[in-house]
PDB file of C-alpha atoms in Angstrom:
ATOM      1  CA  ALA A   1     -30.537   6.353 -15.780  1.00 62.00           C
ATOM      2  CA  GLN A   2     -30.837   2.800 -14.503  1.00 81.00           C
ATOM      3  CA  ALA A   3     -28.045   0.378 -15.317  1.00 88.00           C
ATOM      4  CA  ASP A   4     -28.732  -3.202 -16.316  1.00 90.00           C
ATOM      5  CA  VAL A   5     -25.582  -4.630 -14.749  1.00 91.00           C
ATOM      6  CA  VAL A   6     -22.856  -3.036 -12.604  1.00 90.00           C
ATOM      7  CA  LEU A   7     -19.610  -4.926 -12.029  1.00 91.00           C
ATOM      8  CA  THR A   8     -17.685  -3.392  -9.158  1.00 89.00           C
ATOM      9  CA  GLU A   9     -14.907  -4.133  -6.707  1.00 89.00           C
ATOM     10  CA  SER A  10     -15.830  -4.906  -3.098  1.00 85.00           C
ATOM     11  CA  THR A  11     -12.406  -4.711  -1.413  1.00 83.00           C
ATOM     12  CA  TYR A  12     -13.590  -2.585   1.517  1.00 81.00           C
ATOM     13  CA  GLY A  13     -17.173  -3.806   1.464  1.00 82.00           C
ATOM     14  CA  GLY A  14     -16.775  -5.344   4.904  1.00 77.00           C
ATOM     15  CA  ASN A  15     -14.649  -2.582   6.411  1.00 77.00           C
ATOM     16  CA  PRO A  16     -16.685   0.308   7.871  1.00 76.00           C
ATOM     17  CA  HIS A  17     -13.506   1.873   9.316  1.00 76.00           C
ATOM     18  CA  ALA A  18     -12.186   2.775   5.848  1.00 74.00           C
ATOM     19  CA  ASP A  19     -14.873   5.485   5.576  1.00 76.00           C
ATOM     20  CA  ALA A  20     -13.268   7.367   8.473  1.00 79.00           C
ATOM     21  CA  VAL A  21      -9.673   7.245   7.171  1.00 80.00           C
ATOM     22  CA  ARG A  22      -8.197  10.656   6.341  1.00 86.00           C
ATOM     23  CA  LEU A  23      -5.164  10.798   4.077  1.00 85.00           C
ATOM     24  CA  ASP A  24      -3.646  13.802   5.862  1.00 90.00           C
ATOM     25  CA  GLU A  25      -3.710  11.882   9.160  1.00 93.00           C
ATOM     26  CA  GLN A  26      -2.032   8.883   7.527  1.00 93.00           C
ATOM     27  CA  LEU A  27       0.692  11.132   6.089  1.00 93.00           C
ATOM     28  CA  ARG A  28       1.235  12.768   9.464  1.00 95.00           C
ATOM     29  CA  GLY A  29       1.559   9.396  11.162  1.00 96.00           C
ATOM     30  CA  LEU A  30       3.978   8.116   8.533  1.00 97.00           C
ATOM     31  CA  GLY A  31       6.091  11.236   8.954  1.00 97.00           C
ATOM     32  CA  LYS A  32       6.233  10.788  12.733  1.00 98.00           C
ATOM     33  CA  LEU A  33       7.336   7.158  12.409  1.00 98.00           C
ATOM     34  CA  ILE A  34      10.084   8.018   9.908  1.00 98.00           C
ATOM     35  CA  ALA A  35      11.244  10.961  12.048  1.00 98.00           C
ATOM     36  CA  ARG A  36      11.480   8.797  15.217  1.00 98.00           C
ATOM     37  CA  THR A  37      13.322   6.055  13.362  1.00 98.00           C
ATOM     38  CA  THR A  38      15.719   8.510  11.740  1.00 98.00           C
ATOM     39  CA  GLU A  39      16.503  10.129  15.094  1.00 98.00           C
ATOM     40  CA  ALA A  40      17.269   6.676  16.520  1.00 98.00           C
ATOM     41  CA  GLY A  41      19.649   6.003  13.638  1.00 98.00           C
ATOM     42  CA  GLY A  42      17.573   3.247  12.055  1.00 98.00           C
ATOM     43  CA  LEU A  43      16.137   2.278   8.698  1.00 98.00           C
ATOM     44  CA  THR A  44      12.499   2.807   7.741  1.00 98.00           C
ATOM     45  CA  LEU A  45      11.423   0.040   5.362  1.00 98.00           C
ATOM     46  CA  ILE A  46       8.257   0.779   3.368  1.00 98.00           C
ATOM     47  CA  PRO A  47       7.180  -2.279   1.317  1.00 98.00           C
ATOM     48  CA  VAL A  48       5.201  -1.096  -1.726  1.00 97.00           C
ATOM     49  CA  PHE A  49       3.485  -2.321  -4.832  1.00 94.00           C
ATOM     50  CA  ALA A  50       5.806  -1.238  -7.654  1.00 93.00           C
ATOM     51  CA  LEU A  51       3.024   0.420  -9.666  1.00 92.00           C
ATOM     52  CA  GLY A  52       0.912   3.074  -7.955  1.00 90.00           C
ATOM     53  CA  ARG A  53       1.824   2.800  -4.294  1.00 93.00           C
ATOM     54  CA  ALA A  54       5.565   3.257  -4.870  1.00 95.00           C
ATOM     55  CA  GLN A  55       4.984   6.542  -6.704  1.00 94.00           C
ATOM     56  CA  GLU A  56       2.494   7.749  -4.085  1.00 94.00           C
ATOM     57  CA  ILE A  57       4.888   7.046  -1.201  1.00 96.00           C
ATOM     58  CA  LEU A  58       7.865   8.586  -3.007  1.00 96.00           C
ATOM     59  CA  LEU A  59       5.903  11.803  -3.469  1.00 94.00           C
ATOM     60  CA  ALA A  60       4.605  11.706   0.124  1.00 95.00           C
ATOM     61  CA  VAL A  61       8.087  11.367   1.636  1.00 96.00           C
ATOM     62  CA  ASN A  62       9.366  14.267  -0.436  1.00 94.00           C
ATOM     63  CA  GLN A  63       6.375  16.394   0.621  1.00 93.00           C
ATOM     64  CA  LEU A  64       7.150  15.593   4.273  1.00 96.00           C
ATOM     65  CA  LYS A  65      10.694  16.821   3.673  1.00 95.00           C
ATOM     66  CA  LYS A  66       9.467  20.066   2.097  1.00 93.00           C
ATOM     67  CA  LYS A  67       7.165  20.696   5.062  1.00 94.00           C
ATOM     68  CA  GLY A  68      10.074  20.280   7.476  1.00 95.00           C
ATOM     69  CA  ARG A  69       8.674  17.138   9.073  1.00 96.00           C
ATOM     70  CA  LEU A  70      11.692  15.122   7.926  1.00 96.00           C
ATOM     71  CA  PRO A  71      15.359  16.144   7.562  1.00 96.00           C
ATOM     72  CA  ARG A  72      16.102  17.519   4.096  1.00 92.00           C
ATOM     73  CA  GLY A  73      19.207  15.360   3.812  1.00 94.00           C
ATOM     74  CA  LEU A  74      17.543  12.081   4.789  1.00 97.00           C
ATOM     75  CA  PRO A  75      18.495   9.509   2.097  1.00 96.00           C
ATOM     76  CA  VAL A  76      15.570   7.928   0.235  1.00 97.00           C
ATOM     77  CA  TYR A  77      16.047   4.743  -1.805  1.00 97.00           C
ATOM     78  CA  LEU A  78      13.702   3.322  -4.445  1.00 96.00           C
ATOM     79  CA  SER A  79      13.972  -0.297  -5.641  1.00 93.00           C
ATOM     80  CA  GLY A  80      14.546  -1.281  -9.264  1.00 85.00           C
ATOM     81  CA  LEU A  81      11.103  -2.374 -10.450  1.00 90.00           C
ATOM     82  CA  ALA A  82       9.451   0.580  -8.742  1.00 93.00           C
ATOM     83  CA  ARG A  83      11.980   2.895 -10.426  1.00 92.00           C
ATOM     84  CA  ALA A  84      11.161   1.389 -13.831  1.00 93.00           C
ATOM     85  CA  PHE A  85       7.451   2.038 -13.343  1.00 94.00           C
ATOM     86  CA  THR A  86       8.200   5.538 -12.038  1.00 94.00           C
ATOM     87  CA  GLN A  87      10.159   6.315 -15.214  1.00 93.00           C
ATOM     88  CA  LEU A  88       7.243   5.062 -17.308  1.00 92.00           C
ATOM     89  CA  TYR A  89       4.842   7.141 -15.200  1.00 89.00           C
ATOM     90  CA  ASP A  90       6.876  10.250 -15.978  1.00 92.00           C
ATOM     91  CA  GLN A  91       7.131   9.421 -19.679  1.00 92.00           C
ATOM     92  CA  THR A  92       3.340   9.179 -20.000  1.00 91.00           C
ATOM     93  CA  ARG A  93       2.475  12.215 -17.854  1.00 88.00           C
ATOM     94  CA  HIS A  94       1.120  14.169 -20.853  1.00 88.00           C
ATOM     95  CA  GLN A  95      -0.786  11.186 -22.253  1.00 89.00           C
ATOM     96  CA  THR A  96      -2.995  10.303 -19.291  1.00 84.00           C
ATOM     97  CA  PRO A  97      -5.078  12.535 -16.980  1.00 84.00           C
ATOM     98  CA  ARG A  98      -2.966  13.982 -14.137  1.00 82.00           C
ATOM     99  CA  ARG A  99      -3.578  16.591 -11.454  1.00 83.00           C
ATOM    100  CA  ASP A 100      -0.136  17.983 -12.250  1.00 85.00           C
ATOM    101  CA  ALA A 101       1.126  16.982 -15.676  1.00 82.00           C
ATOM    102  CA  ASP A 102       4.407  18.792 -15.048  1.00 85.00           C
ATOM    103  CA  LEU A 103       5.270  16.674 -11.998  1.00 87.00           C
ATOM    104  CA  GLN A 104       8.250  14.413 -12.677  1.00 91.00           C
ATOM    105  CA  LEU A 105       8.749  11.864  -9.912  1.00 90.00           C
ATOM    106  CA  MET A 106      12.208  10.872 -11.110  1.00 90.00           C
ATOM    107  CA  ALA A 107      13.301  14.440 -10.422  1.00 89.00           C
ATOM    108  CA  LEU A 108      12.583  13.909  -6.719  1.00 88.00           C
ATOM    109  CA  GLU A 109      15.381  12.896  -4.371  1.00 83.00           C
ATOM    110  CA  ALA A 110      15.653   9.106  -4.555  1.00 91.00           C
ATOM    111  CA  THR A 111      18.646   6.827  -5.042  1.00 93.00           C
ATOM    112  CA  ALA A 112      18.425   3.526  -6.902  1.00 92.00           C
ATOM    113  CA  LEU A 113      18.246   0.562  -4.525  1.00 92.00           C
ATOM    114  CA  GLU A 114      19.975  -2.435  -6.103  1.00 89.00           C
ATOM    115  CA  GLY A 115      19.900  -6.065  -5.045  1.00 89.00           C
ATOM    116  CA  ARG A 116      23.669  -6.363  -4.885  1.00 89.00           C
ATOM    117  CA  GLU A 117      23.908  -3.455  -2.452  1.00 91.00           C
ATOM    118  CA  VAL A 118      21.255  -5.007  -0.218  1.00 90.00           C
ATOM    119  CA  GLU A 119      22.991  -8.402  -0.289  1.00 89.00           C
ATOM    120  CA  GLN A 120      26.221  -6.685   0.834  1.00 90.00           C
ATOM    121  CA  GLY A 121      24.502  -5.118   3.849  1.00 90.00           C
ATOM    122  CA  GLY A 122      23.615  -1.706   2.439  1.00 87.00           C
ATOM    123  CA  PRO A 123      22.389   0.926   2.325  1.00 95.00           C
ATOM    124  CA  PRO A 124      23.612   2.579   5.541  1.00 95.00           C
ATOM    125  CA  ALA A 125      21.239   3.919   8.184  1.00 96.00           C
ATOM    126  CA  PRO A 126      19.460   6.207   8.670  1.00 97.00           C
ATOM    127  CA  ALA A 127      17.472   6.036   5.438  1.00 97.00           C
ATOM    128  CA  VAL A 128      14.019   5.444   3.974  1.00 98.00           C
ATOM    129  CA  LEU A 129      13.807   2.306   1.843  1.00 98.00           C
ATOM    130  CA  ILE A 130      10.865   2.171  -0.583  1.00 97.00           C
ATOM    131  CA  ALA A 131      10.974  -1.372  -1.937  1.00 97.00           C
ATOM    132  CA  SER A 132       8.747  -3.918  -3.621  1.00 94.00           C
ATOM    133  CA  SER A 133       7.081  -6.245  -3.131  1.00 93.00           C
ATOM    134  CA  GLY A 134       4.316  -4.715  -1.065  1.00 95.00           C
ATOM    135  CA  MET A 135       3.506  -8.052   0.603  1.00 96.00           C
ATOM    136  CA  VAL A 136       7.190  -8.735   1.402  1.00 97.00           C
ATOM    137  CA  LEU A 137       7.122 -11.839  -0.783  1.00 97.00           C
ATOM    138  CA  PRO A 138      10.192 -14.094  -0.933  1.00 97.00           C
ATOM    139  CA  HIS A 139      12.927 -13.319  -3.496  1.00 94.00           C
ATOM    140  CA  THR A 140      12.153  -9.578  -3.484  1.00 95.00           C
ATOM    141  CA  LEU A 141      14.135  -6.658  -2.086  1.00 95.00           C
ATOM    142  CA  SER A 142      11.540  -5.866   0.567  1.00 97.00           C
ATOM    143  CA  ASN A 143      11.873  -9.440   1.836  1.00 97.00           C
ATOM    144  CA  LEU A 144      15.682  -9.246   1.917  1.00 96.00           C
ATOM    145  CA  LEU A 145      15.507  -5.924   3.736  1.00 97.00           C
ATOM    146  CA  ALA A 146      12.903  -7.200   6.213  1.00 97.00           C
ATOM    147  CA  ARG A 147      15.397  -9.823   7.393  1.00 97.00           C
ATOM    148  CA  ARG A 148      17.809  -6.985   8.206  1.00 96.00           C
ATOM    149  CA  VAL A 149      15.280  -4.533   9.644  1.00 98.00           C
ATOM    150  CA  LEU A 150      13.105  -6.811  11.781  1.00 98.00           C
ATOM    151  CA  PRO A 151      15.715  -7.619  14.480  1.00 98.00           C
ATOM    152  CA  ASP A 152      16.919  -3.989  14.734  1.00 98.00           C
ATOM    153  CA  ALA A 153      15.246  -2.110  17.588  1.00 98.00           C
ATOM    154  CA  ARG A 154      16.257   1.225  16.052  1.00 98.00           C
ATOM    155  CA  SER A 155      14.452   0.514  12.783  1.00 98.00           C
ATOM    156  CA  ALA A 156      10.823   0.350  11.625  1.00 98.00           C
ATOM    157  CA  ILE A 157       8.562  -1.143   8.981  1.00 98.00           C
ATOM    158  CA  ALA A 158       5.690   0.978   7.660  1.00 98.00           C
ATOM    159  CA  LEU A 159       2.978  -1.154   6.038  1.00 97.00           C
ATOM    160  CA  VAL A 160       1.053   0.951   3.536  1.00 95.00           C
ATOM    161  CA  GLY A 161      -0.925  -1.573   1.512  1.00 88.00           C
ATOM    162  CA  TYR A 162      -2.971  -4.756   1.542  1.00 84.00           C
ATOM    163  CA  ASN A 163      -1.316  -7.982   2.688  1.00 88.00           C
ATOM    164  CA  ASP A 164      -2.680 -11.369   1.718  1.00 88.00           C
ATOM    165  CA  PRO A 165      -3.324 -13.363   4.915  1.00 87.00           C
ATOM    166  CA  GLU A 166      -0.742 -15.977   3.849  1.00 92.00           C
ATOM    167  CA  SER A 167       1.998 -13.479   2.957  1.00 96.00           C
ATOM    168  CA  PRO A 168       5.069 -12.547   5.042  1.00 97.00           C
ATOM    169  CA  GLY A 169       3.687  -9.001   5.099  1.00 97.00           C
ATOM    170  CA  ALA A 170       0.603 -10.234   6.949  1.00 96.00           C
ATOM    171  CA  SER A 171       2.805 -12.093   9.445  1.00 97.00           C
ATOM    172  CA  ILE A 172       4.698  -8.864  10.115  1.00 98.00           C
ATOM    173  CA  GLN A 173       1.472  -6.856  10.397  1.00 96.00           C
ATOM    174  CA  LYS A 174      -0.100  -9.070  13.068  1.00 96.00           C
ATOM    175  CA  SER A 175       3.153  -9.697  14.982  1.00 97.00           C
ATOM    176  CA  GLN A 176       4.164  -8.471  18.417  1.00 97.00           C
ATOM    177  CA  LEU A 177       7.631  -7.530  19.654  1.00 97.00           C
ATOM    178  CA  GLY A 178       9.690 -10.663  20.153  1.00 97.00           C
ATOM    179  CA  ASP A 179       7.607 -12.839  17.816  1.00 98.00           C
ATOM    180  CA  LEU A 180       9.442 -15.113  15.397  1.00 98.00           C
ATOM    181  CA  ILE A 181       8.478 -14.297  11.812  1.00 97.00           C
ATOM    182  CA  ASN A 182       8.789 -16.726   8.920  1.00 97.00           C
ATOM    183  CA  LEU A 183       9.675 -14.698   5.819  1.00 97.00           C
ATOM    184  CA  GLY A 184       9.110 -17.660   3.502  1.00 96.00           C
ATOM    185  CA  ASP A 185      12.696 -17.499   2.197  1.00 94.00           C
ATOM    186  CA  HIS A 186      13.738 -20.973   3.427  1.00 94.00           C
ATOM    187  CA  GLN A 187      15.826 -19.420   6.199  1.00 96.00           C
ATOM    188  CA  ALA A 188      15.307 -19.460   9.945  1.00 97.00           C
ATOM    189  CA  PRO A 189      12.493 -17.267  11.328  1.00 97.00           C
ATOM    190  CA  VAL A 190      13.642 -13.873  12.544  1.00 98.00           C
ATOM    191  CA  ALA A 191      12.685 -12.276  15.862  1.00 98.00           C
ATOM    192  CA  ARG A 192      10.948  -8.941  15.543  1.00 98.00           C
ATOM    193  CA  ARG A 193      12.558  -6.103  17.508  1.00 98.00           C
ATOM    194  CA  CYS A 194      11.698  -3.192  15.222  1.00 98.00           C
ATOM    195  CA  ALA A 195       8.603  -0.981  15.295  1.00 98.00           C
ATOM    196  CA  VAL A 196       5.773  -1.923  12.915  1.00 98.00           C
ATOM    197  CA  GLU A 197       2.924   0.423  12.024  1.00 97.00           C
ATOM    198  CA  ARG A 198       0.033   0.103   9.576  1.00 95.00           C
ATOM    199  CA  PHE A 199      -1.057   3.047   7.442  1.00 95.00           C
ATOM    200  CA  TYR A 200      -4.031   3.212   5.100  1.00 88.00           C
ATOM    201  CA  PHE A 201      -3.051   4.397   1.641  1.00 86.00           C
ATOM    202  CA  SER A 202      -5.542   2.915  -0.767  1.00 80.00           C
ATOM    203  CA  ALA A 203      -6.746   3.400  -4.317  1.00 78.00           C
ATOM    204  CA  HIS A 204      -9.861   1.359  -3.512  1.00 83.00           C
ATOM    205  CA  SER A 205     -13.242   2.923  -2.882  1.00 85.00           C
ATOM    206  CA  THR A 206     -14.624   2.815   0.640  1.00 85.00           C
ATOM    207  CA  ARG A 207     -17.839   0.995   1.463  1.00 84.00           C
ATOM    208  CA  GLY A 208     -19.697   4.304   1.641  1.00 86.00           C
ATOM    209  CA  GLU A 209     -18.405   5.374  -1.783  1.00 88.00           C
ATOM    210  CA  LEU A 210     -19.410   2.069  -3.363  1.00 86.00           C
ATOM    211  CA  LEU A 211     -22.914   2.267  -1.909  1.00 86.00           C
ATOM    212  CA  GLN A 212     -23.269   5.859  -3.109  1.00 88.00           C
ATOM    213  CA  MET A 213     -22.300   4.798  -6.633  1.00 88.00           C
ATOM    214  CA  LEU A 214     -24.788   1.929  -6.629  1.00 86.00           C
ATOM    215  CA  ARG A 215     -27.567   4.209  -5.382  1.00 84.00           C
ATOM    216  CA  GLY A 216     -26.985   6.543  -8.307  1.00 86.00           C
ATOM    217  CA  MET A 217     -27.020   3.750 -10.902  1.00 87.00           C
ATOM    218  CA  SER A 218     -29.899   1.616  -9.497  1.00 84.00           C
ATOM    219  CA  PRO A 219     -28.715  -1.523 -11.303  1.00 87.00           C
ATOM    220  CA  GLN A 220     -30.874  -4.556 -11.903  1.00 86.00           C
ATOM    221  CA  LYS A 221     -27.866  -6.769 -11.224  1.00 88.00           C
ATOM    222  CA  VAL A 222     -24.722  -6.188  -9.169  1.00 88.00           C
ATOM    223  CA  VAL A 223     -21.595  -8.275  -9.718  1.00 90.00           C
ATOM    224  CA  LEU A 224     -19.142  -7.961  -6.812  1.00 86.00           C
ATOM    225  CA  VAL A 225     -15.485  -8.815  -7.493  1.00 86.00           C
ATOM    226  CA  HIS A 226     -11.976  -8.016  -6.194  1.00 82.00           C
ATOM    227  CA  GLY A 227     -12.679  -8.610  -2.548  1.00 76.00           C
ATOM    228  CA  ASP A 228     -12.826 -11.581  -0.241  1.00 73.00           C
ATOM    229  CA  SER A 229     -16.101 -13.385   0.293  1.00 73.00           C
ATOM    230  CA  ALA A 230     -16.873 -11.583   3.559  1.00 77.00           C
ATOM    231  CA  SER A 231     -16.359  -8.154   1.974  1.00 75.00           C
ATOM    232  CA  GLY A 232     -18.592  -8.958  -0.970  1.00 76.00           C
ATOM    233  CA  GLN A 233     -21.324 -10.457   1.194  1.00 78.00           C
ATOM    234  CA  ALA A 234     -21.303  -7.443   3.546  1.00 78.00           C
ATOM    235  CA  LEU A 235     -21.530  -4.930   0.702  1.00 77.00           C
ATOM    236  CA  GLY A 236     -24.191  -6.954  -1.061  1.00 76.00           C
ATOM    237  CA  ALA A 237     -26.296  -7.223   2.084  1.00 77.00           C
ATOM    238  CA  LEU A 238     -26.169  -3.470   2.672  1.00 74.00           C
ATOM    239  CA  HIS A 239     -27.113  -2.735  -0.920  1.00 72.00           C
ATOM    240  CA  LEU A 240     -29.992  -5.198  -0.785  1.00 67.00           C
ATOM    241  CA  GLN A 241     -31.348  -3.353   2.261  1.00 70.00           C
ATOM    242  CA  GLU A 242     -31.340  -0.087   0.323  1.00 68.00           C
ATOM    243  CA  GLU A 243     -32.196  -0.885  -3.276  1.00 61.00           C
ATOM    244  CA  ARG A 244     -33.300  -4.490  -3.541  1.00 61.00           C
ATOM    245  CA  PRO A 245     -31.786  -5.174  -6.980  1.00 58.00           C
ATOM    246  CA  ALA A 246     -33.049  -8.209  -8.874  1.00 60.00           C
ATOM    247  CA  GLN A 247     -29.811 -10.102  -8.299  1.00 81.00           C
ATOM    248  CA  THR A 248     -26.463  -9.752  -6.514  1.00 84.00           C
ATOM    249  CA  LEU A 249     -23.689 -12.062  -7.721  1.00 85.00           C
ATOM    250  CA  TYR A 250     -20.391 -13.087  -6.089  1.00 86.00           C
ATOM    251  CA  PRO A 251     -18.552 -14.970  -8.859  1.00 88.00           C
ATOM    252  CA  GLU A 252     -15.458 -17.073  -8.244  1.00 85.00           C
ATOM    253  CA  PRO A 253     -12.391 -16.366 -10.409  1.00 83.00           C
ATOM    254  CA  GLY A 254     -12.955 -17.857 -13.848  1.00 87.00           C
ATOM    255  CA  GLN A 255     -16.671 -18.440 -13.277  1.00 87.00           C
ATOM    256  CA  PRO A 256     -18.769 -17.536 -16.371  1.00 88.00           C
ATOM    257  CA  LEU A 257     -21.776 -15.284 -15.839  1.00 83.00           C
TER     258      LEU A 257
END
C-alpha cells in the first residue's frame, strides 16, 4: 500500500560506509582494545549515552568475558545515571518486547561508579569504565575521567556513539597523539597520550535500510529528520532517483509542515 507521508530519520543518509558495518567485527575490535589496555595496566574509558548504549555495552563486555576474550576478573564500572536506566530497563523487561525477557542486566558484573570516587582519583586500573555522557560533555563523569585517561599512555578511550562536532567527544575522536584537547571544563587543555578508537554501535538505520523501507512504502511525501543537512540531502537525492516522490522535505527544528 502506498503511504501519503513518511517521516523518517536520516542520520546515516550520507554515510555509505554504515551499510558495511558488522556488529561482530565491532565487538571483536572492542575486545582487542580492552584486552591490550588491561594487559598494559591501564583504564578503558567507554563514554556512553545513559539510555540504550550503556546497556548494550555492559552486555557486550560481559559477553566478551564469557567468551574468554577478556579476563573474568576484570573490574567493570557503570556510572550512576546509566545504572538508574539499567535498573528501569530490568524492571520493565516483561512489559516491552525483548529478545530475552529473562535477561537482567543488573545481575551482570558491574560496580557502581560514583562521582566522589572519581574526584578522589579512583577507580584503580586496570578496569573498564562505562560512563555517561556519550559526548564527554562537561560536568559529567566521562568528562572527569577523560582528564585522567587522556594523558596516560597505558589507557584507552573507546568511542561507541555519535559525537556532535562541537563536543569534547568529537575533539577526542579527531585528535592525534600529542594533541592538546579542550574538554570544555574551564581547565587547561590536556595532551592526549592514550589510545583512541572509534567503534560503530548504532540503533540508527543504515542508508540502505532507509531506502529499502521507502521503496516498500512508495510515499507521496518524504519528511527527513534527525540528521544533519548533508545526510538528509544525500538520502533525499538517492530516493528521488529511485522513486520520484511528489515532495521531499527537510524541515528545521520547530518548523511547521
